[in-house]
Amino acid sequence: MTGPLAGLRVVDFGQYVAGPLTAVLLADQGADVIHVDPPGGPRMAGVADAFLNRGKRRAILDLKRPGDLAAARRLAASADVVIENFRPGVLTRLGLDLDAIRQQHPALITCSLPGFGADDPRASLRGYEGVIAAATANCEPRPGEEPVGWDWERPAYSALPLASSFAAYLAGVSIVMALIARRRTGRGQRVEVPLFDAMFTLIGHSGAYVNERGLRPPRPIHGRGAGAFRCLDGRYVQFDTSSARHLSWFARAAGLLGRLDPELLDLTSNARPEVNERLHAALRAEFLTRTAAEWEEIGNAAGAAIGFVRTPAEWIGTEHARRTHAVAPVTDPELGAIWCAGLPVALSEFPDPSLRPRRLAGADTDAVLAELDGEPARPAPGPGSAPAAGSEPEVALSQPLSGIRVLDLGLALAGPTCGRILAEFGASVLKIGSPAAGVGGYLNRGKESLLLDLGTLAGQEVYWRLVEHADVVLENFSPGTAGRLTIGSDEVLARRPDLVYTSISCYGLGGPWTGWRGWERQGQAVTGIMERTELPSVLGPYNIVDIGTGILGAFATALALYHRQSTGRGQLASASLVQSATYHQALFMFDFPGYRPGEPRGYFALGESPLQRYYRAADRWFFLAARPEDIPALAAVTRQPELTRRTGAALEAALDDAFAADTAQALVARLAGAGVAAHVIVPIADLMTDAVVRARGLSVSQDVAGVGSCTMPGVSPRLSDTPALAGYPPRRPGEDARQVLASVGLADRLDALERGWVVRATDLPAAWP
């Protein structure tokens, strides 16, 4: 297997989702991953195992047996990276103390993904997905997307393991950042990404606000005719007018000009709610005249953003999903030829990935043990063994990307999120926006800012001066825009073959839909996420696809920078909304004869089973995450001894009745005392002001110039030696123009550039929208 991580050994002690998923990210990029199962096999067996443990060698070790425990210690000591997702302290109590091993082997990188961090009072609580969702308000529809007559006190359960997925994505980024740092210092470190903490990166701008105003309730996203529409064949499309001109393009292609009241298509008039309501009615009638597939083709040919709401199986079957490697074929040892989730990122230096199928549990135990007997512990590369191109080896390093310069041309959410994460890992990030831009706030924390018109020759002169000094260019323009402006990857890499060019898009590169536009809605629609709601509608209160893509864009960038350290070569790195959306669904993203997904669906689902679901207490809802062996404890807590004799619907009804008699917080406390995991639902406003959250830096406040104190999510990953840090407060867009131009020898041009509206350096937008 080739890839940027070829030659690295990763030992994966993870179970369930977060740990194994992190290891899959590394295995698919060339790392030699050895997955260790307990004697009973993986905790998450079945079809999901075909994805979670693909591309890995597999051993079974019983840590309760001295010989196997000694082998596990030797295996960890032989690795570059060790991954685990037990509760804090559990692995140490089993005799495998990774901190002690790292002290003996200081180049080792260890990564822990518990449900709650070691310094969280809930550290001993089992971090099931429902528990984390309740603790982070990730259990309700998006306003405007809910079923008719929805009770907003009621939670909604989703089978997508978003906390585990986002923790894995952030862990993947953090591990590669730690590898970059190790190349510069020779030292490894400890990485921790608790699932609860990871959710704050997903919450993102939804938890950011000016303190004087307070947290604003989320608004529906149906302006200017946007939304889901039923078509002639009974299927749906998602139409997006986040860019208002897309409505005009669509109207022209659909033949609506002259047929609809002109007021409905007037981009000033239809911003008014009453006109928008009439526009929706007219569009509902229009969409019923053609099939969903026809509308998708018509809309995208016109340049509008419109996506056919497919099932996951339909998405897997598309030429685009297959050509972009969003899905991939493997030959599984039990299931045979299958299609499953492919790669979430792409690197131009490795254009033809070939994914390896899983090995069955324990298939490589003897080989792995024999290998250990035959090799000494491998020393990791020390300082200077593979320095970054053009740099000297370092001994002291504050952050992994210290000294790396990034030009962030990102728009909307995904691109700026990627740039913000790179800044949190120490890169010097310059945010470049257009002179008419007014976007600021949390997304631009830790970035310098320049407002520059890249469509002018004078603006491009500034751009190319900045490129000369950059290590990374990041953009998520509409498809074709960078090329049309002649500032895209082809032009940049021709001038600077050592530079990393990161491109983020809706549909990814290399398929027939590459030129199509889209946002969160289209990413969810075409890949099958929306179909899970059964309405269909946008899933979740947070932008799971946009922000997931921002993180995975940072992963792609980190991989490319790591590869550059050893080769001196740059490359095109890319991530897309559809690849991220596919990866979010990886546990259910399969196609083979006989496969029938069985996860709970729709907004009215409350959980997986009577023991894993939301319940209504006397005052509010909470999530119960019990195991079958916990039923006697449930009987004791509820004082209902008959629970031990009930199963299925009868058990669910009995628990419903028993829990309704007490308050949620009292129940959760008693359940915790009995060793049963449960958590009350915490509203987002309470979460951002929670004392534990604040103390752990997951919610931070900064004084923003001209606005005052603002609250926003902090940084989720923790790196022991080269930490990720929240950057300085957001600046006003454009306020760094003078020093940025001076840094590339153009200080004397500022006045002329501003007079020509090429640069905007005065009368600037607010730092916080």
Short mmCIF file of N, CA and C in Angstrom, two decimals, residues 592-719:
data_model
loop_
_atom_site.label_atom_id
_atom_site.label_comp_id
_atom_site.label_asym_id
_atom_site.label_seq_id
_atom_site.Cartn_x
_atom_site.Cartn_y
_atom_site.Cartn_z
N PHE A 592 -24.15 -4.72 -1.41
CA PHE A 592 -23.83 -6.07 -1.85
C PHE A 592 -25.11 -6.88 -1.77
N PRO A 593 -25.21 -7.97 -2.48
CA PRO A 593 -26.47 -8.73 -2.49
C PRO A 593 -26.89 -9.14 -1.08
N GLY A 594 -28.13 -8.81 -0.75
CA GLY A 594 -28.68 -9.18 0.54
C GLY A 594 -28.52 -8.15 1.63
N TYR A 595 -27.78 -7.06 1.36
CA TYR A 595 -27.60 -6.07 2.43
C TYR A 595 -28.87 -5.27 2.62
N ARG A 596 -29.33 -5.18 3.86
CA ARG A 596 -30.51 -4.40 4.21
C ARG A 596 -30.19 -3.57 5.46
N PRO A 597 -29.98 -2.27 5.30
CA PRO A 597 -29.69 -1.45 6.49
C PRO A 597 -30.86 -1.48 7.46
N GLY A 598 -30.56 -1.59 8.74
CA GLY A 598 -31.63 -1.72 9.72
C GLY A 598 -31.59 -0.68 10.82
N GLU A 599 -30.83 0.41 10.63
CA GLU A 599 -30.74 1.41 11.69
C GLU A 599 -32.05 2.20 11.81
N PRO A 600 -32.36 2.72 13.00
CA PRO A 600 -33.57 3.54 13.16
C PRO A 600 -33.50 4.80 12.30
N ARG A 601 -34.65 5.20 11.76
CA ARG A 601 -34.70 6.34 10.86
C ARG A 601 -35.85 7.26 11.24
N GLY A 602 -35.78 8.50 10.74
CA GLY A 602 -36.86 9.45 10.92
C GLY A 602 -36.75 10.23 12.22
N TYR A 603 -37.37 11.39 12.24
CA TYR A 603 -37.27 12.27 13.41
C TYR A 603 -37.97 11.71 14.64
N PHE A 604 -38.86 10.74 14.46
CA PHE A 604 -39.60 10.23 15.61
C PHE A 604 -38.88 9.07 16.29
N ALA A 605 -37.72 8.65 15.74
CA ALA A 605 -36.93 7.61 16.41
C ALA A 605 -36.35 8.17 17.71
N LEU A 606 -36.39 7.36 18.75
CA LEU A 606 -35.85 7.76 20.05
C LEU A 606 -34.59 7.00 20.43
N GLY A 607 -34.25 5.95 19.69
CA GLY A 607 -33.05 5.20 20.02
C GLY A 607 -32.98 3.88 19.29
N GLU A 608 -32.00 3.07 19.70
CA GLU A 608 -31.75 1.79 19.06
C GLU A 608 -32.56 0.66 19.69
N SER A 609 -32.88 0.78 20.98
CA SER A 609 -33.52 -0.31 21.71
C SER A 609 -34.05 0.25 23.03
N PRO A 610 -34.80 -0.54 23.82
CA PRO A 610 -35.27 -0.04 25.12
C PRO A 610 -34.15 0.39 26.05
N LEU A 611 -32.96 -0.17 25.86
CA LEU A 611 -31.84 0.16 26.75
C LEU A 611 -30.97 1.28 26.20
N GLN A 612 -31.17 1.66 24.95
CA GLN A 612 -30.38 2.74 24.33
C GLN A 612 -31.35 3.69 23.64
N ARG A 613 -31.92 4.62 24.42
CA ARG A 613 -32.90 5.53 23.83
C ARG A 613 -33.18 6.69 24.78
N TYR A 614 -33.88 7.70 24.26
CA TYR A 614 -34.32 8.83 25.07
C TYR A 614 -35.58 8.45 25.83
N TYR A 615 -35.68 8.94 27.07
CA TYR A 615 -36.87 8.78 27.89
C TYR A 615 -37.27 10.12 28.48
N ARG A 616 -38.59 10.27 28.71
CA ARG A 616 -39.11 11.50 29.32
C ARG A 616 -39.25 11.28 30.81
N ALA A 617 -38.51 12.05 31.59
CA ALA A 617 -38.68 12.04 33.04
C ALA A 617 -39.81 13.01 33.40
N ALA A 618 -39.99 13.27 34.67
CA ALA A 618 -41.10 14.13 35.10
C ALA A 618 -40.95 15.54 34.57
N ASP A 619 -39.70 15.99 34.36
CA ASP A 619 -39.48 17.39 33.98
C ASP A 619 -38.83 17.59 32.61
N ARG A 620 -38.07 16.60 32.13
CA ARG A 620 -37.34 16.79 30.88
C ARG A 620 -36.88 15.43 30.36
N TRP A 621 -36.28 15.45 29.18
CA TRP A 621 -35.81 14.22 28.55
C TRP A 621 -34.36 13.93 28.92
N PHE A 622 -33.99 12.65 28.89
CA PHE A 622 -32.62 12.23 29.08
C PHE A 622 -32.36 11.00 28.23
N PHE A 623 -31.08 10.69 28.01
CA PHE A 623 -30.74 9.49 27.24
C PHE A 623 -30.23 8.41 28.18
N LEU A 624 -30.79 7.22 28.05
CA LEU A 624 -30.35 6.04 28.80
C LEU A 624 -29.45 5.21 27.89
N ALA A 625 -28.28 4.84 28.39
CA ALA A 625 -27.35 4.01 27.62
C ALA A 625 -26.94 2.82 28.49
N ALA A 626 -27.86 1.88 28.60
CA ALA A 626 -27.63 0.71 29.45
C ALA A 626 -27.26 -0.50 28.61
N ARG A 627 -26.64 -1.46 29.26
CA ARG A 627 -26.32 -2.75 28.64
C ARG A 627 -27.26 -3.81 29.21
N PRO A 628 -27.41 -4.94 28.55
CA PRO A 628 -28.29 -5.99 29.09
C PRO A 628 -27.93 -6.37 30.53
N GLU A 629 -26.65 -6.39 30.83
CA GLU A 629 -26.25 -6.74 32.20
C GLU A 629 -26.58 -5.67 33.23
N ASP A 630 -27.04 -4.49 32.75
CA ASP A 630 -27.42 -3.41 33.66
C ASP A 630 -28.87 -3.48 34.10
N ILE A 631 -29.65 -4.42 33.56
CA ILE A 631 -31.09 -4.46 33.88
C ILE A 631 -31.34 -4.62 35.38
N PRO A 632 -30.61 -5.48 36.12
CA PRO A 632 -30.83 -5.53 37.58
C PRO A 632 -30.59 -4.17 38.25
N ALA A 633 -29.58 -3.43 37.77
CA ALA A 633 -29.33 -2.09 38.33
C ALA A 633 -30.49 -1.16 38.01
N LEU A 634 -31.04 -1.25 36.80
CA LEU A 634 -32.21 -0.43 36.44
C LEU A 634 -33.39 -0.77 37.34
N ALA A 635 -33.57 -2.04 37.61
CA ALA A 635 -34.66 -2.45 38.49
C ALA A 635 -34.49 -1.87 39.88
N ALA A 636 -33.26 -1.85 40.36
CA ALA A 636 -33.01 -1.30 41.69
C ALA A 636 -33.20 0.21 41.73
N VAL A 637 -32.69 0.91 40.71
CA VAL A 637 -32.80 2.37 40.68
C VAL A 637 -34.27 2.81 40.60
N THR A 638 -35.05 2.12 39.80
CA THR A 638 -36.46 2.49 39.62
C THR A 638 -37.39 1.82 40.62
N ARG A 639 -36.83 0.94 41.44
CA ARG A 639 -37.63 0.18 42.43
C ARG A 639 -38.73 -0.62 41.72
N GLN A 640 -38.36 -1.19 40.57
CA GLN A 640 -39.29 -1.98 39.76
C GLN A 640 -38.66 -3.37 39.52
N PRO A 641 -38.74 -4.29 40.48
CA PRO A 641 -38.06 -5.58 40.32
C PRO A 641 -38.53 -6.38 39.11
N GLU A 642 -39.75 -6.10 38.62
CA GLU A 642 -40.26 -6.87 37.48
C GLU A 642 -39.52 -6.55 36.18
N LEU A 643 -38.70 -5.49 36.16
CA LEU A 643 -37.95 -5.17 34.95
C LEU A 643 -37.05 -6.32 34.52
N THR A 644 -36.57 -7.08 35.48
CA THR A 644 -35.66 -8.18 35.15
C THR A 644 -36.35 -9.29 34.36
N ARG A 645 -37.69 -9.26 34.34
CA ARG A 645 -38.43 -10.31 33.64
C ARG A 645 -39.03 -9.81 32.33
N ARG A 646 -38.70 -8.58 31.94
CA ARG A 646 -39.31 -8.01 30.74
C ARG A 646 -38.27 -7.76 29.65
N THR A 647 -38.73 -7.82 28.42
CA THR A 647 -37.88 -7.56 27.26
C THR A 647 -38.68 -6.77 26.24
N GLY A 648 -37.98 -6.25 25.23
CA GLY A 648 -38.63 -5.61 24.09
C GLY A 648 -39.57 -4.50 24.47
N ALA A 649 -40.73 -4.47 23.82
CA ALA A 649 -41.70 -3.40 24.02
C ALA A 649 -42.19 -3.34 25.46
N ALA A 650 -42.31 -4.50 26.11
CA ALA A 650 -42.76 -4.52 27.50
C ALA A 650 -41.74 -3.84 28.41
N LEU A 651 -40.47 -4.07 28.16
CA LEU A 651 -39.43 -3.41 28.96
C LEU A 651 -39.45 -1.91 28.70
N GLU A 652 -39.59 -1.52 27.44
CA GLU A 652 -39.63 -0.10 27.10
C GLU A 652 -40.79 0.60 27.78
N ALA A 653 -41.98 0.00 27.77
CA ALA A 653 -43.15 0.61 28.40
C ALA A 653 -42.96 0.72 29.91
N ALA A 654 -42.37 -0.31 30.51
CA ALA A 654 -42.14 -0.28 31.95
C ALA A 654 -41.15 0.81 32.34
N LEU A 655 -40.10 0.96 31.55
CA LEU A 655 -39.13 2.03 31.83
C LEU A 655 -39.75 3.40 31.62
N ASP A 656 -40.58 3.53 30.57
CA ASP A 656 -41.30 4.79 30.34
C ASP A 656 -42.07 5.20 31.60
N ASP A 657 -42.82 4.28 32.14
CA ASP A 657 -43.64 4.56 33.32
C ASP A 657 -42.77 4.85 34.53
N ALA A 658 -41.73 4.06 34.72
CA ALA A 658 -40.89 4.22 35.91
C ALA A 658 -40.14 5.55 35.90
N PHE A 659 -39.63 5.96 34.74
CA PHE A 659 -38.86 7.19 34.66
C PHE A 659 -39.73 8.43 34.77
N ALA A 660 -40.99 8.32 34.41
CA ALA A 660 -41.87 9.49 34.43
C ALA A 660 -42.15 10.00 35.83
N ALA A 661 -41.79 9.23 36.84
CA ALA A 661 -42.13 9.59 38.22
C ALA A 661 -41.07 10.43 38.91
N ASP A 662 -39.94 10.67 38.26
CA ASP A 662 -38.85 11.39 38.93
C ASP A 662 -38.24 12.39 37.97
N THR A 663 -37.41 13.30 38.50
CA THR A 663 -36.76 14.29 37.65
C THR A 663 -35.59 13.65 36.91
N ALA A 664 -35.26 14.21 35.77
CA ALA A 664 -34.21 13.64 34.93
C ALA A 664 -32.86 13.67 35.64
N GLN A 665 -32.53 14.80 36.26
CA GLN A 665 -31.22 14.90 36.89
C GLN A 665 -31.07 13.93 38.05
N ALA A 666 -32.15 13.74 38.82
CA ALA A 666 -32.09 12.79 39.93
C ALA A 666 -31.93 11.37 39.39
N LEU A 667 -32.62 11.05 38.33
CA LEU A 667 -32.50 9.72 37.74
C LEU A 667 -31.09 9.48 37.21
N VAL A 668 -30.56 10.46 36.51
CA VAL A 668 -29.22 10.30 35.94
C VAL A 668 -28.19 10.12 37.05
N ALA A 669 -28.34 10.86 38.14
CA ALA A 669 -27.41 10.72 39.26
C ALA A 669 -27.49 9.33 39.88
N ARG A 670 -28.70 8.82 40.07
CA ARG A 670 -28.85 7.50 40.66
C ARG A 670 -28.35 6.42 39.70
N LEU A 671 -28.61 6.59 38.43
CA LEU A 671 -28.12 5.62 37.45
C LEU A 671 -26.59 5.61 37.43
N ALA A 672 -25.98 6.79 37.49
CA ALA A 672 -24.52 6.85 37.51
C ALA A 672 -23.97 6.14 38.74
N GLY A 673 -24.63 6.32 39.87
CA GLY A 673 -24.21 5.64 41.09
C GLY A 673 -24.29 4.13 40.98
N ALA A 674 -25.19 3.66 40.12
CA ALA A 674 -25.34 2.21 39.90
C ALA A 674 -24.49 1.71 38.73
N GLY A 675 -23.68 2.60 38.14
CA GLY A 675 -22.81 2.20 37.04
C GLY A 675 -23.49 2.17 35.69
N VAL A 676 -24.64 2.85 35.55
CA VAL A 676 -25.38 2.87 34.29
C VAL A 676 -25.22 4.26 33.66
N ALA A 677 -24.87 4.30 32.37
CA ALA A 677 -24.65 5.57 31.69
C ALA A 677 -25.98 6.21 31.31
N ALA A 678 -26.10 7.50 31.55
CA ALA A 678 -27.26 8.29 31.16
C ALA A 678 -26.87 9.75 31.21
N HIS A 679 -27.61 10.60 30.47
CA HIS A 679 -27.29 12.03 30.48
C HIS A 679 -28.54 12.82 30.13
N VAL A 680 -28.77 13.90 30.87
CA VAL A 680 -29.87 14.80 30.54
C VAL A 680 -29.52 15.55 29.25
N ILE A 681 -30.55 16.01 28.55
CA ILE A 681 -30.32 16.85 27.37
C ILE A 681 -29.95 18.25 27.83
N VAL A 682 -28.83 18.75 27.33
CA VAL A 682 -28.33 20.07 27.73
C VAL A 682 -28.53 21.04 26.57
N PRO A 683 -29.36 22.06 26.71
CA PRO A 683 -29.55 23.04 25.62
C PRO A 683 -28.24 23.74 25.29
N ILE A 684 -28.09 24.15 24.05
CA ILE A 684 -26.83 24.73 23.60
C ILE A 684 -26.47 25.98 24.40
N ALA A 685 -27.45 26.80 24.77
CA ALA A 685 -27.14 28.02 25.54
C ALA A 685 -26.56 27.66 26.90
N ASP A 686 -27.10 26.61 27.53
CA ASP A 686 -26.56 26.17 28.83
C ASP A 686 -25.19 25.53 28.65
N LEU A 687 -25.01 24.80 27.56
CA LEU A 687 -23.74 24.13 27.32
C LEU A 687 -22.60 25.13 27.21
N MET A 688 -22.81 26.22 26.48
CA MET A 688 -21.73 27.17 26.25
C MET A 688 -21.36 27.96 27.50
N THR A 689 -22.21 27.94 28.52
CA THR A 689 -21.89 28.64 29.77
C THR A 689 -21.63 27.67 30.92
N ASP A 690 -21.62 26.38 30.64
CA ASP A 690 -21.40 25.37 31.68
C ASP A 690 -20.01 25.53 32.30
N ALA A 691 -19.94 25.44 33.63
CA ALA A 691 -18.69 25.69 34.34
C ALA A 691 -17.60 24.69 33.94
N VAL A 692 -17.95 23.43 33.79
CA VAL A 692 -16.95 22.42 33.40
C VAL A 692 -16.47 22.69 31.99
N VAL A 693 -17.38 23.00 31.11
CA VAL A 693 -17.02 23.30 29.71
C VAL A 693 -16.09 24.50 29.65
N ARG A 694 -16.41 25.53 30.42
CA ARG A 694 -15.57 26.73 30.43
C ARG A 694 -14.19 26.42 31.02
N ALA A 695 -14.17 25.68 32.12
CA ALA A 695 -12.89 25.38 32.78
C ALA A 695 -11.97 24.56 31.88
N ARG A 696 -12.56 23.73 31.01
CA ARG A 696 -11.76 22.88 30.15
C ARG A 696 -11.46 23.54 28.80
N GLY A 697 -11.83 24.81 28.65
CA GLY A 697 -11.47 25.54 27.44
C GLY A 697 -12.27 25.19 26.21
N LEU A 698 -13.39 24.49 26.39
CA LEU A 698 -14.22 24.13 25.24
C LEU A 698 -15.16 25.26 24.85
N SER A 699 -15.41 26.17 25.76
CA SER A 699 -16.12 27.42 25.48
C SER A 699 -15.24 28.54 26.00
N VAL A 700 -14.91 29.48 25.13
CA VAL A 700 -14.01 30.57 25.51
C VAL A 700 -14.66 31.90 25.17
N SER A 701 -14.22 32.93 25.85
CA SER A 701 -14.68 34.29 25.56
C SER A 701 -13.47 35.13 25.17
N GLN A 702 -13.68 35.98 24.17
CA GLN A 702 -12.63 36.90 23.73
C GLN A 702 -13.23 38.28 23.53
N ASP A 703 -12.44 39.29 23.79
CA ASP A 703 -12.87 40.66 23.53
C ASP A 703 -12.57 40.99 22.06
N VAL A 704 -13.64 41.23 21.31
CA VAL A 704 -13.52 41.50 19.88
C VAL A 704 -13.67 43.00 19.67
N ALA A 705 -12.74 43.60 18.96
CA ALA A 705 -12.72 45.05 18.77
C ALA A 705 -14.02 45.54 18.15
N GLY A 706 -14.59 46.55 18.78
CA GLY A 706 -15.80 47.17 18.27
C GLY A 706 -17.07 46.43 18.60
N VAL A 707 -16.95 45.28 19.26
CA VAL A 707 -18.12 44.45 19.54
C VAL A 707 -18.25 44.16 21.03
N GLY A 708 -17.12 43.89 21.67
CA GLY A 708 -17.13 43.52 23.08
C GLY A 708 -16.85 42.04 23.26
N SER A 709 -17.20 41.55 24.42
CA SER A 709 -16.92 40.15 24.75
C SER A 709 -17.80 39.21 23.94
N CYS A 710 -17.19 38.19 23.33
CA CYS A 710 -17.89 37.19 22.53
C CYS A 710 -17.54 35.80 23.03
N THR A 711 -18.52 34.92 23.02
CA THR A 711 -18.33 33.53 23.41
C THR A 711 -18.33 32.66 22.16
N MET A 712 -17.51 31.64 22.18
CA MET A 712 -17.37 30.75 21.01
C MET A 712 -16.75 29.44 21.47
N PRO A 713 -16.88 28.37 20.67
CA PRO A 713 -16.20 27.12 21.02
C PRO A 713 -14.69 27.30 21.05
N GLY A 714 -14.05 26.54 21.94
CA GLY A 714 -12.59 26.54 22.00
C GLY A 714 -12.01 25.53 21.05
N VAL A 715 -10.96 24.84 21.49
CA VAL A 715 -10.24 23.88 20.65
C VAL A 715 -10.49 22.48 21.21
N SER A 716 -10.84 21.54 20.35
CA SER A 716 -11.19 20.20 20.80
C SER A 716 -9.99 19.29 21.06
N PRO A 717 -9.02 19.17 20.14
CA PRO A 717 -7.91 18.23 20.38
C PRO A 717 -6.93 18.76 21.41
N ARG A 718 -6.31 17.82 22.12
CA ARG A 718 -5.26 18.16 23.08
C ARG A 718 -3.98 17.43 22.69
N LEU A 719 -2.91 18.18 22.49
CA LEU A 719 -1.60 17.61 22.21
C LEU A 719 -0.67 18.03 23.34
#
